[in-house]
Short mmCIF file of C-alpha atoms in Angstrom, two decimals:
data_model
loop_
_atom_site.label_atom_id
_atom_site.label_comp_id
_atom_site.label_asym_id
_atom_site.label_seq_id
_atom_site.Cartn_x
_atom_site.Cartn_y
_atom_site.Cartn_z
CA UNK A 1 -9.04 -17.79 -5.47
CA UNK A 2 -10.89 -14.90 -6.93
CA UNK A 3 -11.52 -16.40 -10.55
CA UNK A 4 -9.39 -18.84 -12.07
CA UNK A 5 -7.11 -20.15 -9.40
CA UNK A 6 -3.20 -18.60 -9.99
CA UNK A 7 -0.10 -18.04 -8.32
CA UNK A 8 1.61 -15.52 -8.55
CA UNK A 9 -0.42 -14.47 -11.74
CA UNK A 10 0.77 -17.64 -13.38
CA UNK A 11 -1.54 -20.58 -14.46
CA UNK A 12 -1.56 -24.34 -12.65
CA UNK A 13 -1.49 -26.85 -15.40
CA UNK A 14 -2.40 -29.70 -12.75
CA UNK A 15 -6.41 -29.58 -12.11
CA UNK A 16 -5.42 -31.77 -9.27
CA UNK A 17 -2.97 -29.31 -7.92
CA UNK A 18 -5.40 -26.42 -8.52
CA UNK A 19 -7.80 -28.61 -6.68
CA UNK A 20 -5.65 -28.95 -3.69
CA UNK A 21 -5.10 -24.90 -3.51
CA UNK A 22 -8.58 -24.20 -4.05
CA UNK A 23 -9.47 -26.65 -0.95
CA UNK A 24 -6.74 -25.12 1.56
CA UNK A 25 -7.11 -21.53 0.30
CA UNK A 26 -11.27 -21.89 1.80
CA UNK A 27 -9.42 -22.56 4.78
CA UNK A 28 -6.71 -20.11 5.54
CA UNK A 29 -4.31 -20.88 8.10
CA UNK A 30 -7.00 -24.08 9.03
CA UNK A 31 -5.57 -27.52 9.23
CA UNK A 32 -7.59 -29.17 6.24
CA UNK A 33 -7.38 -33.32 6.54
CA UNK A 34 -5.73 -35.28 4.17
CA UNK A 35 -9.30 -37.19 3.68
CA UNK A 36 -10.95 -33.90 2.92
CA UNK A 37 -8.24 -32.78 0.44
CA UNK A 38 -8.12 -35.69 -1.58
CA UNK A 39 -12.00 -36.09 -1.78
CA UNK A 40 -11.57 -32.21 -3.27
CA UNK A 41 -9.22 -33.91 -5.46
CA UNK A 42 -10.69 -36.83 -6.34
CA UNK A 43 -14.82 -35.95 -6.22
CA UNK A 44 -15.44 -39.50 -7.91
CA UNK A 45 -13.62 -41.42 -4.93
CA UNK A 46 -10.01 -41.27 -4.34
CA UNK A 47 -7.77 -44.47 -5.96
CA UNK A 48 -5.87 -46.68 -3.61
CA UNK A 49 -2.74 -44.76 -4.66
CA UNK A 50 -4.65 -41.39 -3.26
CA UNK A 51 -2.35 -40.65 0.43
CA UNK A 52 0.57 -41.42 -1.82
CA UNK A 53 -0.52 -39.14 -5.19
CA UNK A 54 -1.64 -36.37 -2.15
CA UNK A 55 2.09 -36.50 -1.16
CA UNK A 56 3.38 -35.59 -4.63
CA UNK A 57 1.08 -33.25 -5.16
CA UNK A 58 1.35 -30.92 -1.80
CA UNK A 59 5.47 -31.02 -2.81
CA UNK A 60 4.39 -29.63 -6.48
CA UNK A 61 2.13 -26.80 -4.60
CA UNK A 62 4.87 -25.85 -2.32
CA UNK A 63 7.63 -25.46 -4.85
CA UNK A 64 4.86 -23.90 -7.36
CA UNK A 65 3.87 -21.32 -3.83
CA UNK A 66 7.59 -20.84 -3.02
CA UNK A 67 9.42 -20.87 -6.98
CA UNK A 68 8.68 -17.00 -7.34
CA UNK A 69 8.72 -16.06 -3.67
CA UNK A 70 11.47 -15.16 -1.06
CA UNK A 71 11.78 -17.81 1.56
CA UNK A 72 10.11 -16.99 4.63
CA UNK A 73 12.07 -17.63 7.61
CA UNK A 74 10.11 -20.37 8.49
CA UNK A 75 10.57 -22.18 5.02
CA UNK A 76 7.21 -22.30 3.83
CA UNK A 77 3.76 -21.43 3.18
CA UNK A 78 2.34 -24.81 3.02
CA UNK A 79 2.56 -27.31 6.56
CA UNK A 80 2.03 -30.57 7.37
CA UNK A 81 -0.05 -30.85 10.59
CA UNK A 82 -1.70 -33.20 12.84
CA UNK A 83 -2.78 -35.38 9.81
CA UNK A 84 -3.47 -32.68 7.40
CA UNK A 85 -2.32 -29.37 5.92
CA UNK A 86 -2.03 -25.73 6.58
CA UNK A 87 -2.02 -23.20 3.70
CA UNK A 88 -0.35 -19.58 5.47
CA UNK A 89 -0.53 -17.34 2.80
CA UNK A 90 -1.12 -14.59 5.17
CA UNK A 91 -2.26 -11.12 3.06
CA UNK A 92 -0.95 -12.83 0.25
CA UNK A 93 -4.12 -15.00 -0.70
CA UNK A 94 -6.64 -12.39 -2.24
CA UNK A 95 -9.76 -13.64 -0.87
CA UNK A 96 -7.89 -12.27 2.31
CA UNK A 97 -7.11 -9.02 1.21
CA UNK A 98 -10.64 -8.25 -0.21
CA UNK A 99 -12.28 -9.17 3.36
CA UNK A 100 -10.02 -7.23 4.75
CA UNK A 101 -10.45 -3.52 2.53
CA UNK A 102 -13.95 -4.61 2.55
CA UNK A 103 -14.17 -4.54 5.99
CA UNK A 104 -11.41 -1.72 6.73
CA UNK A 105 -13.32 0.28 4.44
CA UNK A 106 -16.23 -0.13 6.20
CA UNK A 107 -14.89 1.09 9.43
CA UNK A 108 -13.31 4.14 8.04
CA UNK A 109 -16.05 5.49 6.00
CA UNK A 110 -17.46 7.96 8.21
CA UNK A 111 -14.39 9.25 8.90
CA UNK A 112 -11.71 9.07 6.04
CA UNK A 113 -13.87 8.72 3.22
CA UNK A 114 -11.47 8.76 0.49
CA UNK A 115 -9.25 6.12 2.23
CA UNK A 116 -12.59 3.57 2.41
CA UNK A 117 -13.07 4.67 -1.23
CA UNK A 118 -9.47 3.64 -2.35
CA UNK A 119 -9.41 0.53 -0.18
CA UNK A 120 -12.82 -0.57 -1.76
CA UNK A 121 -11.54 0.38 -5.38
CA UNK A 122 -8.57 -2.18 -4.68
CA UNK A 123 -11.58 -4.79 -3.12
CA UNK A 124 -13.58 -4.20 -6.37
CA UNK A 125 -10.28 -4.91 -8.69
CA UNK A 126 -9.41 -8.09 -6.82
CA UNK A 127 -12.59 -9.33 -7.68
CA UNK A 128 -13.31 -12.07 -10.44
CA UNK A 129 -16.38 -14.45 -10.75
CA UNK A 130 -17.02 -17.19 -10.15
CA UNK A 131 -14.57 -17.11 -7.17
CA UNK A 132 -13.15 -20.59 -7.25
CA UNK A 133 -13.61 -20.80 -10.74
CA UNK A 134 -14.14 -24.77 -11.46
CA UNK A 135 -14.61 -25.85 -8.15
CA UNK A 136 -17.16 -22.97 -7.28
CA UNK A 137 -20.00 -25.85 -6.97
CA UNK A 138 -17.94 -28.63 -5.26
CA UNK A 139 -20.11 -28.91 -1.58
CA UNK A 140 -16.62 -27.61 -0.05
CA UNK A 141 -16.64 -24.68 -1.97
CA UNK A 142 -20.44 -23.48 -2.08
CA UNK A 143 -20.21 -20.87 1.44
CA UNK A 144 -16.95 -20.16 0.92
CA UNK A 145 -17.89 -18.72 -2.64
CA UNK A 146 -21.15 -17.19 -1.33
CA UNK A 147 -18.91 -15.35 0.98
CA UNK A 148 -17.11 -13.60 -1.08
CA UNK A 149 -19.99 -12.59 -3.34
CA UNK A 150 -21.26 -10.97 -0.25
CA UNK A 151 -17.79 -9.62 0.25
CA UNK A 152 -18.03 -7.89 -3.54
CA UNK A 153 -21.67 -6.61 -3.13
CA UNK A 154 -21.17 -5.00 -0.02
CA UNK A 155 -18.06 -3.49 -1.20
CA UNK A 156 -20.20 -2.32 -4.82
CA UNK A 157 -22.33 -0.44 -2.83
CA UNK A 158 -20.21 0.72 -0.06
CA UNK A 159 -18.63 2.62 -3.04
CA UNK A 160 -21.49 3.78 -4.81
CA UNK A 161 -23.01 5.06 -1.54
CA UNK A 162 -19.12 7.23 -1.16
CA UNK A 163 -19.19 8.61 -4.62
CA UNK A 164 -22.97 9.84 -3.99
CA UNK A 165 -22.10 11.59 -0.71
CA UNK A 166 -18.98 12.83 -2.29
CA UNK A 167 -20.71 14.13 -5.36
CA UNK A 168 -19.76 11.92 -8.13
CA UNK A 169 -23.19 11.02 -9.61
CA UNK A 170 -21.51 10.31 -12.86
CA UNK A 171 -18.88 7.76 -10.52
CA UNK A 172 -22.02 6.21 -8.57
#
């Protein structure tokens, strides 16, 4: 979700399926309604046809999420729950994996330095603007996005602040 929403590096032709992953992926492991993913999907007012075009399109996200991907023993990444869906991408989703060297980082710094710097060089690669790419300014979107901006800062000058201590003006 960092930038242009992808999967496995490759591009999702369907702005409706890209819609739907952008709306679960705010909401990791989260049952997400069916009402509030198709109003991601349909931000004009879902058709009549909208619980039935939802349908199709969560199978299209789940064979896109599971096409390049061993099969977990479970089956799948993407559930059908209590009238609504969970997205369990785990580490996998990189909005996840920058929180977590952002915060990891920050934890270690005082006392493995160079590990904190590493994990925050990986935080600062993940990183694309806008997060969320075209659906940065739907309402559902807005914190999430905000988020990881705070996520990226903190991590910008978590490593500046290292490579000063350590000596690497010309780094900082």
């Amino acid at each position: 979700v960092l930038g242009d929403l992808r999967i496995d590096g490759e591009s999702i032709a369907s702005r409706r399926v890209r819609a739907l992953l952008a709306r679960l992926a705010v909401a990791p492991g989260e049952i997400v309604s069916e009402d509030a993913l198709m109003d991601a999907m349909w931000p004009d007012g879902p058709p009549k046809s909208a619980r039935t075009a939802l349908q199709t399109h969560v199978g299209a996200l789940r064979d896109t999420l599971e096409s390049n991907r061993a099969r977990r023993s479970d089956g799948s990444y993407l559930f059908r729950r209590h009238g609504g869906y969970l997205l369990d991408l785990g580490d996998e989703l990189d909005a996840s994996a920058l929180r977590y060297s952002v915060e990891r980082a920050e934890t270690l710094r005082s006392t493995k330095p160079s590990v904190a710097a590493s994990l925050l060089d990986r935080a600062l690669d993940l990183w694309q603007r806008p997060a969320l790419a075209e659906f940065a300014d739907a309402d559902w979107a807005r914190g999430h996005v905000v988020t990881l901006e705070e996520y990226a800062t903190r991590a910008l000058v978590l490593r500046m602040e290292l490579a000063l201590e350590a000596g690497e003006h010309a780094d900082a």
